[in-house]
PDB file of C-alpha atoms in Angstrom:
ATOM      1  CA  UNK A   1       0.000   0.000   0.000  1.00 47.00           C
ATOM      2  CA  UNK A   2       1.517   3.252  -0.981  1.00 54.00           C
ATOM      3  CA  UNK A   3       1.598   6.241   1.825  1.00 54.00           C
ATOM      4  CA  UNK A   4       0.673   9.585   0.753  1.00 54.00           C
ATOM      5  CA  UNK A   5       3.454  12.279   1.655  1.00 60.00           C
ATOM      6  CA  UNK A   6       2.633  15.076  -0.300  1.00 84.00           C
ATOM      7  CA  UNK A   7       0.851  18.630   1.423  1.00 88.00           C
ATOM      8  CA  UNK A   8      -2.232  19.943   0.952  1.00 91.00           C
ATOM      9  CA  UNK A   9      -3.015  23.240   1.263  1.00 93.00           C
ATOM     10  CA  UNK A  10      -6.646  24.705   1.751  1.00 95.00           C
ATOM     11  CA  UNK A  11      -7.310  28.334   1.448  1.00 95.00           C
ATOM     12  CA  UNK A  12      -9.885  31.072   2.669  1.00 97.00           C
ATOM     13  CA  UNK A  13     -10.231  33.913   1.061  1.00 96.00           C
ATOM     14  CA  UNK A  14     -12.060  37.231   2.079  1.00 97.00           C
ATOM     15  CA  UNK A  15     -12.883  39.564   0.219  1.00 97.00           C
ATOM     16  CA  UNK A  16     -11.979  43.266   1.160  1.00 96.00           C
ATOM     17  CA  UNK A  17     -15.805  44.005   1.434  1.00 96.00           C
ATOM     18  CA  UNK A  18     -16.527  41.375   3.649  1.00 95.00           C
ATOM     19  CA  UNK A  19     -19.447  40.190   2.266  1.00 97.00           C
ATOM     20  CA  UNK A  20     -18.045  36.892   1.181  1.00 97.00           C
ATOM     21  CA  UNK A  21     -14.904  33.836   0.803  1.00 98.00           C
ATOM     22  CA  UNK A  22     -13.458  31.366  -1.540  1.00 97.00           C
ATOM     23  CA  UNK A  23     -12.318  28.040  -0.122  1.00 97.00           C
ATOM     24  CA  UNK A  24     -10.298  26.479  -2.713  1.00 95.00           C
ATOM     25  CA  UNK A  25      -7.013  24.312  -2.754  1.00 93.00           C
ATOM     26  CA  UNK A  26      -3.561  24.066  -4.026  1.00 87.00           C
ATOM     27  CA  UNK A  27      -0.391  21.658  -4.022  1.00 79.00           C
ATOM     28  CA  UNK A  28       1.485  23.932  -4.371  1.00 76.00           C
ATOM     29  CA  UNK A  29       3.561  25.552  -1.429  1.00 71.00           C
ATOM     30  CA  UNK A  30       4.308  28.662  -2.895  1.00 68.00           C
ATOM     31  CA  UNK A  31       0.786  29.321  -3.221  1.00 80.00           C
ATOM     32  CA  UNK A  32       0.607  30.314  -7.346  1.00 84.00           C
ATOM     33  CA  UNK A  33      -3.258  29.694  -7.230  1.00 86.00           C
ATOM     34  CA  UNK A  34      -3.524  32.273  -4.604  1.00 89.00           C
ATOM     35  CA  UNK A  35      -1.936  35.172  -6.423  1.00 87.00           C
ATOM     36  CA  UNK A  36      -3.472  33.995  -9.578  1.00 87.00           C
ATOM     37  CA  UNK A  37      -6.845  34.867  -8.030  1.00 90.00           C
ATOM     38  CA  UNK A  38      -5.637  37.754  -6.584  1.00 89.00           C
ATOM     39  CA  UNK A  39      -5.104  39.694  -9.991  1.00 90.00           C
ATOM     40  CA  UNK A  40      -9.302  38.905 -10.613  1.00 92.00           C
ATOM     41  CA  UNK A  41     -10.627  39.403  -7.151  1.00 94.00           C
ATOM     42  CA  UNK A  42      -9.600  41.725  -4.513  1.00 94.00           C
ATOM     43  CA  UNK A  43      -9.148  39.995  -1.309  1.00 95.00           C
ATOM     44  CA  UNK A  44      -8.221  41.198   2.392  1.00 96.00           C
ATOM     45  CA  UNK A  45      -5.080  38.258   2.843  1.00 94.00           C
ATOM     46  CA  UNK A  46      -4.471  39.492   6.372  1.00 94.00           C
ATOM     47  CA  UNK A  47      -7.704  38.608   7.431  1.00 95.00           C
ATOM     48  CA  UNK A  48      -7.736  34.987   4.958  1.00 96.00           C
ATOM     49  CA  UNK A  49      -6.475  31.958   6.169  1.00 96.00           C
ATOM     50  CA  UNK A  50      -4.235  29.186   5.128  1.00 93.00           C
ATOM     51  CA  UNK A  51      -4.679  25.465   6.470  1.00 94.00           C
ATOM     52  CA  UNK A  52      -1.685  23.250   6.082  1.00 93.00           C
ATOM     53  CA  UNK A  53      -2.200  19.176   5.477  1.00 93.00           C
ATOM     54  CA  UNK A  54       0.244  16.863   6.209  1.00 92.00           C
ATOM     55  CA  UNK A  55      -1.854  14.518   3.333  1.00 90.00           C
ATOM     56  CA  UNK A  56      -3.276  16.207   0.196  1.00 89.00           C
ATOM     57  CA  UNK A  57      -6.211  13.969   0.009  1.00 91.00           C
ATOM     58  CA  UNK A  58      -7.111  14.949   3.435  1.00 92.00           C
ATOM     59  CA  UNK A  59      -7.153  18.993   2.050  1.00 93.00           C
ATOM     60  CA  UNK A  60      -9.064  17.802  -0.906  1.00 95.00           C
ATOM     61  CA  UNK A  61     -11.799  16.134   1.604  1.00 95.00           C
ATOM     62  CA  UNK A  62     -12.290  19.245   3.746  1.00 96.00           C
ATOM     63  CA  UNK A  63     -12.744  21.296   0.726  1.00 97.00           C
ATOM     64  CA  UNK A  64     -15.342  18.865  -0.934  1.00 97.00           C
ATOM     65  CA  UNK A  65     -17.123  18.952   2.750  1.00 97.00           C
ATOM     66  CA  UNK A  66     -17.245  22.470   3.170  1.00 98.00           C
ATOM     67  CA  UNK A  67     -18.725  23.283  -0.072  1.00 97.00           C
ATOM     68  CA  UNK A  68     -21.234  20.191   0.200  1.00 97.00           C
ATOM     69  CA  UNK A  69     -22.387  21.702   3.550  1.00 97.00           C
ATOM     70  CA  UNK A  70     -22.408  25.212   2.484  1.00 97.00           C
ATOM     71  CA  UNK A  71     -24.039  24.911  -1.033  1.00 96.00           C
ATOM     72  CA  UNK A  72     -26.922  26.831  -0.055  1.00 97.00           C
ATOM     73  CA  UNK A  73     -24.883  29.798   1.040  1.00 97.00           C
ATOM     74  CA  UNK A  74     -23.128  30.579  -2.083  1.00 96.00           C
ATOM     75  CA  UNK A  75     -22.733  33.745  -3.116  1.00 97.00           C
ATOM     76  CA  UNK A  76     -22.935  35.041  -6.619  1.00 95.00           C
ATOM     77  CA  UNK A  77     -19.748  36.887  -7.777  1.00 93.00           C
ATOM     78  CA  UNK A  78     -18.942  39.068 -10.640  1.00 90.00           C
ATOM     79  CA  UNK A  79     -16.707  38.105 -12.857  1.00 87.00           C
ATOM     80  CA  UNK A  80     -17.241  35.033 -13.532  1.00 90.00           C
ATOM     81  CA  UNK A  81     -13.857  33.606 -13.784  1.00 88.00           C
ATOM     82  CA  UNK A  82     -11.863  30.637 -12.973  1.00 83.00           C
ATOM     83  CA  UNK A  83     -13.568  29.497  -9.304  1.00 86.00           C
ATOM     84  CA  UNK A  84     -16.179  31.727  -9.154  1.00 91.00           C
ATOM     85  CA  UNK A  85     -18.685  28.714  -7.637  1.00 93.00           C
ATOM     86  CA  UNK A  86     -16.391  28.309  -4.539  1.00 95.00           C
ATOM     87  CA  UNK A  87     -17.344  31.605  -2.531  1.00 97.00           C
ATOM     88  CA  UNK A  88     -19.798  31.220   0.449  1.00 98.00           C
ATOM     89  CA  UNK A  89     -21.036  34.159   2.137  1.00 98.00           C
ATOM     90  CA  UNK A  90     -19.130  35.625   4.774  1.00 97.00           C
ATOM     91  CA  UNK A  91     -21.448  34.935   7.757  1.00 97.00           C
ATOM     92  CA  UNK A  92     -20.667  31.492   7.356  1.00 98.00           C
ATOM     93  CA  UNK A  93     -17.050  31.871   7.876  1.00 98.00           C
ATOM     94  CA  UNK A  94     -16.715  31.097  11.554  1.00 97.00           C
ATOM     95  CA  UNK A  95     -18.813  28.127  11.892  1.00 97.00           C
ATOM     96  CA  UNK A  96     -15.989  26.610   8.811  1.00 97.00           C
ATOM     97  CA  UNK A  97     -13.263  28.112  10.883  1.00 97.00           C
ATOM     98  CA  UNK A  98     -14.987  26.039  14.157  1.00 97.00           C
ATOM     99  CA  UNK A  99     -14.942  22.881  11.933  1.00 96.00           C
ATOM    100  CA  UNK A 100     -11.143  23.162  11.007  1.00 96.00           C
ATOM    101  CA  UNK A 101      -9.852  23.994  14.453  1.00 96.00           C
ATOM    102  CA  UNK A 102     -11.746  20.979  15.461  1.00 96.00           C
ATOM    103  CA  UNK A 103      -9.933  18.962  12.737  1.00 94.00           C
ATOM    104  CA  UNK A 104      -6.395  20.679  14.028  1.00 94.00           C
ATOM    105  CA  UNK A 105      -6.801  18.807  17.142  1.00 94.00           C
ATOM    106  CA  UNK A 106      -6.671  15.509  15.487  1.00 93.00           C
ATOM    107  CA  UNK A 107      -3.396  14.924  15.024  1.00 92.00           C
ATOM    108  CA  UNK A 108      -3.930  11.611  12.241  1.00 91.00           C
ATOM    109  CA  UNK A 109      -4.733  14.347  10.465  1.00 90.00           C
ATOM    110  CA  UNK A 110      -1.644  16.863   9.903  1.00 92.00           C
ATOM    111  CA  UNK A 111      -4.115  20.159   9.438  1.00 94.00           C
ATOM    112  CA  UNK A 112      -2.485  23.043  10.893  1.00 94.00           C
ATOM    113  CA  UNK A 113      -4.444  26.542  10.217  1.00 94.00           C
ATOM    114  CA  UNK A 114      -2.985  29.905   9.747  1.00 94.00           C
ATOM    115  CA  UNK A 115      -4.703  33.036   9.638  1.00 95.00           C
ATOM    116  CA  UNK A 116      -2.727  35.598   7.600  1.00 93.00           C
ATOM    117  CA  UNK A 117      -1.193  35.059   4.308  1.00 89.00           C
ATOM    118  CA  UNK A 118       2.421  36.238   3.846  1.00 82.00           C
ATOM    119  CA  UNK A 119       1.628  38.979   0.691  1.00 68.00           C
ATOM    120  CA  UNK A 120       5.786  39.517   0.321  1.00 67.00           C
ATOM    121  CA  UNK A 121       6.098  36.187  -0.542  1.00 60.00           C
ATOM    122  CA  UNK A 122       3.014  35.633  -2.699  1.00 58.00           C
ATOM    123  CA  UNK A 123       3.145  38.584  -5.039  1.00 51.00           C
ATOM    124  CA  UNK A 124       6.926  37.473  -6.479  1.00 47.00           C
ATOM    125  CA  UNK A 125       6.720  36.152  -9.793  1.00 41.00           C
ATOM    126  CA  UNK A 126       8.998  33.706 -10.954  1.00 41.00           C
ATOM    127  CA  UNK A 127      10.509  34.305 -14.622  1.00 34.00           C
ATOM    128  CA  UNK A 128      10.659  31.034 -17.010  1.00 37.00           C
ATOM    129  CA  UNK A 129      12.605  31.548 -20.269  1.00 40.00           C
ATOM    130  CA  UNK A 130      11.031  30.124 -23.107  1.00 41.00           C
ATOM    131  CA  UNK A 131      12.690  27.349 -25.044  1.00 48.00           C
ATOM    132  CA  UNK A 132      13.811  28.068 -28.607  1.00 49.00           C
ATOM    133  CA  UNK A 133      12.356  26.637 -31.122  1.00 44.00           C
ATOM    134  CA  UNK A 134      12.939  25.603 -34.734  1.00 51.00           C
ATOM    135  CA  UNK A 135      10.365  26.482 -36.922  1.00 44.00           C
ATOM    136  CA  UNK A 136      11.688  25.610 -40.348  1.00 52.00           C
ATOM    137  CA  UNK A 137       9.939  23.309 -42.885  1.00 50.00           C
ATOM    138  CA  UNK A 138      13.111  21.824 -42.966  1.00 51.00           C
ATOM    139  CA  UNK A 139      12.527  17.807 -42.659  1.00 51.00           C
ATOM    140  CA  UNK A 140      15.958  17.608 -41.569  1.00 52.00           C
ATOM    141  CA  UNK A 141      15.452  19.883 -38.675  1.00 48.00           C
ATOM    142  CA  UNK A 142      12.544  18.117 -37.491  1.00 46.00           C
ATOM    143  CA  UNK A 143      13.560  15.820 -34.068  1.00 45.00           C
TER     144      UNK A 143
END
């Protein structure tokens, strides 16, 4: 049986109006998905949060919980881009944050939660170089 050792990472997003959140997820630690959404939405990351798994599937459980159990409190967002389902309205938000510190105290489960997300670190864009490319007919240069 193979063990799962990758992180999870869960999000929660609010929005500097305070009328709503996203919950979404991300693998990755540097937290790309975050300041992709950032450049659409404009969100208060002081006041979000950021929950740490020890397993990924474990992060990708809570997430499909909390927006099971809170389908009924979504809230409609303009635009409608990439994630746009995944906000809840904001009076929800401690009665998720209740269910997570409960999970934090069960330690099978690796969830450590954050509030606060580190803008510094987010907002630095990493620069990939394109490879170069051959574009000639030529049958010779093909590979």
């Amino acid at each position: 049986m193979k063990t799962e050792t990758k992180k999870g990472f869960l999000y929660i997003l609010l929005l500097k109006n305070k009328e709503a959140f996203k919950v979404g997820i991300t693998d990755n630690e540097d937290l790309i998905r975050i300041n992709n959404l950032s450049r659409i939405y404009e969100f208060d990351l002081d006041e979000s949060f950021i929950v740490e798994t020890t397993k990924n599937r474990t992060t990708k459980s809570m997430e499909r919980q909390i927006h099971a159990d809170y389908k009924m409190f979504s809230y409609d967002i303009e635009p409608k881009a990439d994630g746009h389902t995944e906000f809840i309205k904001f009076e929800h938000l401690n009665y998720i944050l209740e269910e997570i510190e409960f999970k934090s105290r069960l330690k099978h489960l690796g969830v450590k939660i954050k509030k606060g997300i580190n803008a510094n670190n987010l907002f630095k864009t990493k620069v990939v170089k394109p490879k170069k490319r051959n574009f000639t007919n030529n049958k010779n240069n093909r590979k």
